[in-house]
Coordinates of C-alpha atoms in Angstrom, one line a residue:
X5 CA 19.7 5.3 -39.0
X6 CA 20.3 4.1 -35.1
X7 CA 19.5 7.9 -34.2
X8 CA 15.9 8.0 -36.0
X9 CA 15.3 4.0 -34.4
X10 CA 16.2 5.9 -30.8
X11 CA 14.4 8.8 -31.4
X12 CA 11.0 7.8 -32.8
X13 CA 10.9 4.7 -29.9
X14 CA 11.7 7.5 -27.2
X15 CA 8.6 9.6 -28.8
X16 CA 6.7 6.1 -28.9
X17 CA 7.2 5.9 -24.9
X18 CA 7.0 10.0 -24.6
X19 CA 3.3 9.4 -25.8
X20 CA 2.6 5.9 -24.1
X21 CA 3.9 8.1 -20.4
X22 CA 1.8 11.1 -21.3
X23 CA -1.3 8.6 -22.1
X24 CA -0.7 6.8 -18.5
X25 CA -0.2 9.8 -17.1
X26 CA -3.6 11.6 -18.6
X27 CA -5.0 8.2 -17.3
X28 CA -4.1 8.2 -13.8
X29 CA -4.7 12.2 -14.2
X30 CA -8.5 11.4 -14.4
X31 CA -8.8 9.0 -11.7
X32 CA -7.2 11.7 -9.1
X33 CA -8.3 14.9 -11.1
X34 CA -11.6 14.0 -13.5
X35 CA -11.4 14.5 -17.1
X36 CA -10.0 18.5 -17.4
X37 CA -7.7 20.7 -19.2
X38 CA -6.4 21.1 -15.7
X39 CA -5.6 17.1 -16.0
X40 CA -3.8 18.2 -19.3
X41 CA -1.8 20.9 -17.9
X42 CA -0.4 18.6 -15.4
X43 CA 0.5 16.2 -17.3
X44 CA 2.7 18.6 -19.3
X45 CA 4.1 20.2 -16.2
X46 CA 5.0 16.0 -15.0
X47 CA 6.8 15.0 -18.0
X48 CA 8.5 18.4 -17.7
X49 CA 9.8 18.1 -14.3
X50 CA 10.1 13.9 -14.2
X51 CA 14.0 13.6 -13.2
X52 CA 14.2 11.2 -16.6
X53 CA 18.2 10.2 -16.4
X54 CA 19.1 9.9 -20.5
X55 CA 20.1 6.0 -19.3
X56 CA 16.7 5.5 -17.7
X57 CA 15.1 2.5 -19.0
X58 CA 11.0 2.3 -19.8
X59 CA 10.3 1.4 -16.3
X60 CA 12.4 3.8 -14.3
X61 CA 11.1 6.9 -16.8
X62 CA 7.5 5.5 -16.3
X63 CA 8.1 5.9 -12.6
X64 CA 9.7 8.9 -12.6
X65 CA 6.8 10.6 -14.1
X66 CA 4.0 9.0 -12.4
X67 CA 6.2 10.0 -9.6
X68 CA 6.1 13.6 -10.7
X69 CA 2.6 13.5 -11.9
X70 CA 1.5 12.3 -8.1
X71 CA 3.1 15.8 -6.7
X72 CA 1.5 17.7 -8.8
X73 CA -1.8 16.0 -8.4
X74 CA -1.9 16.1 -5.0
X75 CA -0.7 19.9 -5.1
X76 CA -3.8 20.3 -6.7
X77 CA -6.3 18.5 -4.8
X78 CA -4.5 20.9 -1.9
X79 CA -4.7 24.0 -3.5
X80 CA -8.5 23.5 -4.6
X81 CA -9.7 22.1 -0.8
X82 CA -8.2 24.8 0.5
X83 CA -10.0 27.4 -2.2
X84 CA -13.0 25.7 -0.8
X85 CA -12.1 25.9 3.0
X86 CA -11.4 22.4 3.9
X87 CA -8.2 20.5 4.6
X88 CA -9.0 17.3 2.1
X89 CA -5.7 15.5 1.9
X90 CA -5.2 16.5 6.6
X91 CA -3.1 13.7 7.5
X92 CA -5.1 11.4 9.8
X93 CA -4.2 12.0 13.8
X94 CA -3.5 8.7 14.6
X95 CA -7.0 7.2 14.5
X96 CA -7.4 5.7 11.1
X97 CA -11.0 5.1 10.9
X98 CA -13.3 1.9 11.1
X99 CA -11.7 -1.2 11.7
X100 CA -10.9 -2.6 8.4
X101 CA -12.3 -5.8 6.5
X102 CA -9.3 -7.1 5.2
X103 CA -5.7 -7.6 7.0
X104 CA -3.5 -6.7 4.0
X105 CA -2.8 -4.0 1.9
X106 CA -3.2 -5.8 -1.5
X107 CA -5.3 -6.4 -3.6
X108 CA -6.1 -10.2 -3.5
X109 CA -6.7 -9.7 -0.1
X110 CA -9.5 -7.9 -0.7
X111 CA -10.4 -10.3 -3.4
X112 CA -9.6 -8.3 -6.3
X113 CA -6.9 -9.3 -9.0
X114 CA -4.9 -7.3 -10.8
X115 CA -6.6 -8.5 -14.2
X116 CA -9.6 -7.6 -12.5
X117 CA -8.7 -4.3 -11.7
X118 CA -7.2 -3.2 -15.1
X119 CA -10.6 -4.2 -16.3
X120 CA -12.4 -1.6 -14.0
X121 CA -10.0 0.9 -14.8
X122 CA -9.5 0.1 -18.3
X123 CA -12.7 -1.8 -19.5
X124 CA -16.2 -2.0 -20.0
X125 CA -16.7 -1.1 -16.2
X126 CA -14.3 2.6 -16.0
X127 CA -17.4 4.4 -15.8
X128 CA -18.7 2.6 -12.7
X129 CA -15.5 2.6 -11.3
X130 CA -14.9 5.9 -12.0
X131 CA -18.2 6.5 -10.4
X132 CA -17.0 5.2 -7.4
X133 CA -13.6 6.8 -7.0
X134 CA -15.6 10.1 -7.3
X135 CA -17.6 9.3 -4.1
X136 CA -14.9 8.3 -2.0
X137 CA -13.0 11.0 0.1
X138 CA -10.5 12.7 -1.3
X139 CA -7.6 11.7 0.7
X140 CA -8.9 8.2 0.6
X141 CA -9.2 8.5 -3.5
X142 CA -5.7 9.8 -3.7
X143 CA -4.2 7.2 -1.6
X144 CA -6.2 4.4 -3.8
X145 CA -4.9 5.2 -7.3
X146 CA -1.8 6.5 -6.3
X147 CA -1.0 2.8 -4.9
X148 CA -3.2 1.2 -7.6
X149 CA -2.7 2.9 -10.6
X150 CA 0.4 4.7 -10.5
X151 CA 2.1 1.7 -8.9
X152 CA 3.8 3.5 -6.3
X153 CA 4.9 2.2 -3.0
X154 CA 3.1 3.0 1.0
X155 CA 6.4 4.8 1.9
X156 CA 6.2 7.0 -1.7
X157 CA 2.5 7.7 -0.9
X158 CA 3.0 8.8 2.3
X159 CA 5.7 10.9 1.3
X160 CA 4.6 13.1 -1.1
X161 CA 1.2 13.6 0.8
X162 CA 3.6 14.5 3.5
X163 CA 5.3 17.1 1.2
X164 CA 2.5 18.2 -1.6
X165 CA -0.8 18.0 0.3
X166 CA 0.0 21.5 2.6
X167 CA 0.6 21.8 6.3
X168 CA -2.6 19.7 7.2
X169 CA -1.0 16.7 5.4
X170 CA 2.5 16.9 7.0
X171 CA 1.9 14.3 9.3
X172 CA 1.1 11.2 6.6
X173 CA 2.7 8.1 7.5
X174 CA 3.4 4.8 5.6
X175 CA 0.6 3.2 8.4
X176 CA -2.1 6.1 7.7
X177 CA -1.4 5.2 4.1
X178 CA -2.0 1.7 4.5
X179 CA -4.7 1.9 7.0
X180 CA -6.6 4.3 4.2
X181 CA -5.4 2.0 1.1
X182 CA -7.2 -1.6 3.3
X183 CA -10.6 0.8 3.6
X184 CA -10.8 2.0 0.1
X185 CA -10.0 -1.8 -0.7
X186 CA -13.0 -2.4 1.5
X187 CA -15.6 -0.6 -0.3
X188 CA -14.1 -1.9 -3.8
X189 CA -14.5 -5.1 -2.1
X190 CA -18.2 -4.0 -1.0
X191 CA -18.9 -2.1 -4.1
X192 CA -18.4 -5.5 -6.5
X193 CA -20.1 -8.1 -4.2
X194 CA -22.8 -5.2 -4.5
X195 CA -22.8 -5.1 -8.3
X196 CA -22.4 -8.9 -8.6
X197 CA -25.6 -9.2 -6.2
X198 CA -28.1 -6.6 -8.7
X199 CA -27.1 -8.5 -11.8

């Protein structure tokens, strides 16, 4: 009877992964059988050790899902003629409005970000992730939604994202992540302005 407990909780957190995964698919991807495919080829290839526990197998395949995303977002810029996920050459852009790569500095909670991603407000914020730049997009909801780290970022733009993204580093990553956080920040004080 301990085997079937084991078993039918692993296929409870099998599907819960594969639904975070299709998730955080979208928010790189958009809604696609391509978005399906790769989250079959992530759970496939997540480095899952049989002691994991929830959180490390969770990681693993966001992990895993995050390489394969970005491989994509490569391969199709490059289909296209354009180097999308082109590491930045050392000048990261505007100055940025906050000083810290989190979210309260930007004036945004984590509750309040589940409920854009999650809530009555994912199409608006969906919306929004589709008009910001690609690298800039990838860099957002890799740190945002898939939970992963600057130096984990950086590093698998630096190895998925092709030879224009070879040169990522954890401060490109967190100069992109503060101006993404600025136009979230500029995008709700917009919103909370036309109601």
């Amino acid at each position: 009877m301990p085997k079937m407990e084991e078993s039918r909780s692993g296929s409870d957190l099998l599907q819960q992964v594969a639904g975070e995964l299709y998730h955080l698919g979208v928010m790189l991807l958009g809604e696609s059988e391509a978005t399906v495919v790769l989250v079959e080829r992530a759970i496939a290839t997540a480095e899952i050790p049989a002691s994991a526990d929830s959180a490390s197998a969770r990681h693993s395949a966001r992990v895993a899902m995050a390489a394969a995303a970005i491989e994509t977002l490569s391969q199709q810029a490059t289909a296209q003629g354009r180097p999308a996920l082109a590491a930045p050459d050392g000048a990261y852009g505007p100055p940025n409005c906050i000083g810290d790569d989190d979210l309260d500095a930007a004036g945004v909670s984590a509750h309040e970000l589940e409920e854009l991603i999650s809530g009555p407000g994912r199409v608006r914020m969906r919306a929004w992730l589709e008009g910001l730049p690609v690298a800039e997009r990838t860099v957002f909801v890799l740190r945002t939604v898939g939970g992963l780290t600057t130096p984990e970022v950086a590093g698998l733009l630096a190895l998925h994202g092709g030879n224009a993204a070879q040169g990522w580093m954890t401060d490109a990553v967190r100069s992109v992540f503060r101006q993404a956080l600025c136009a979230l920040a500029s995008q709700l004080l917009q919103n909370s302005n036309n109601r």
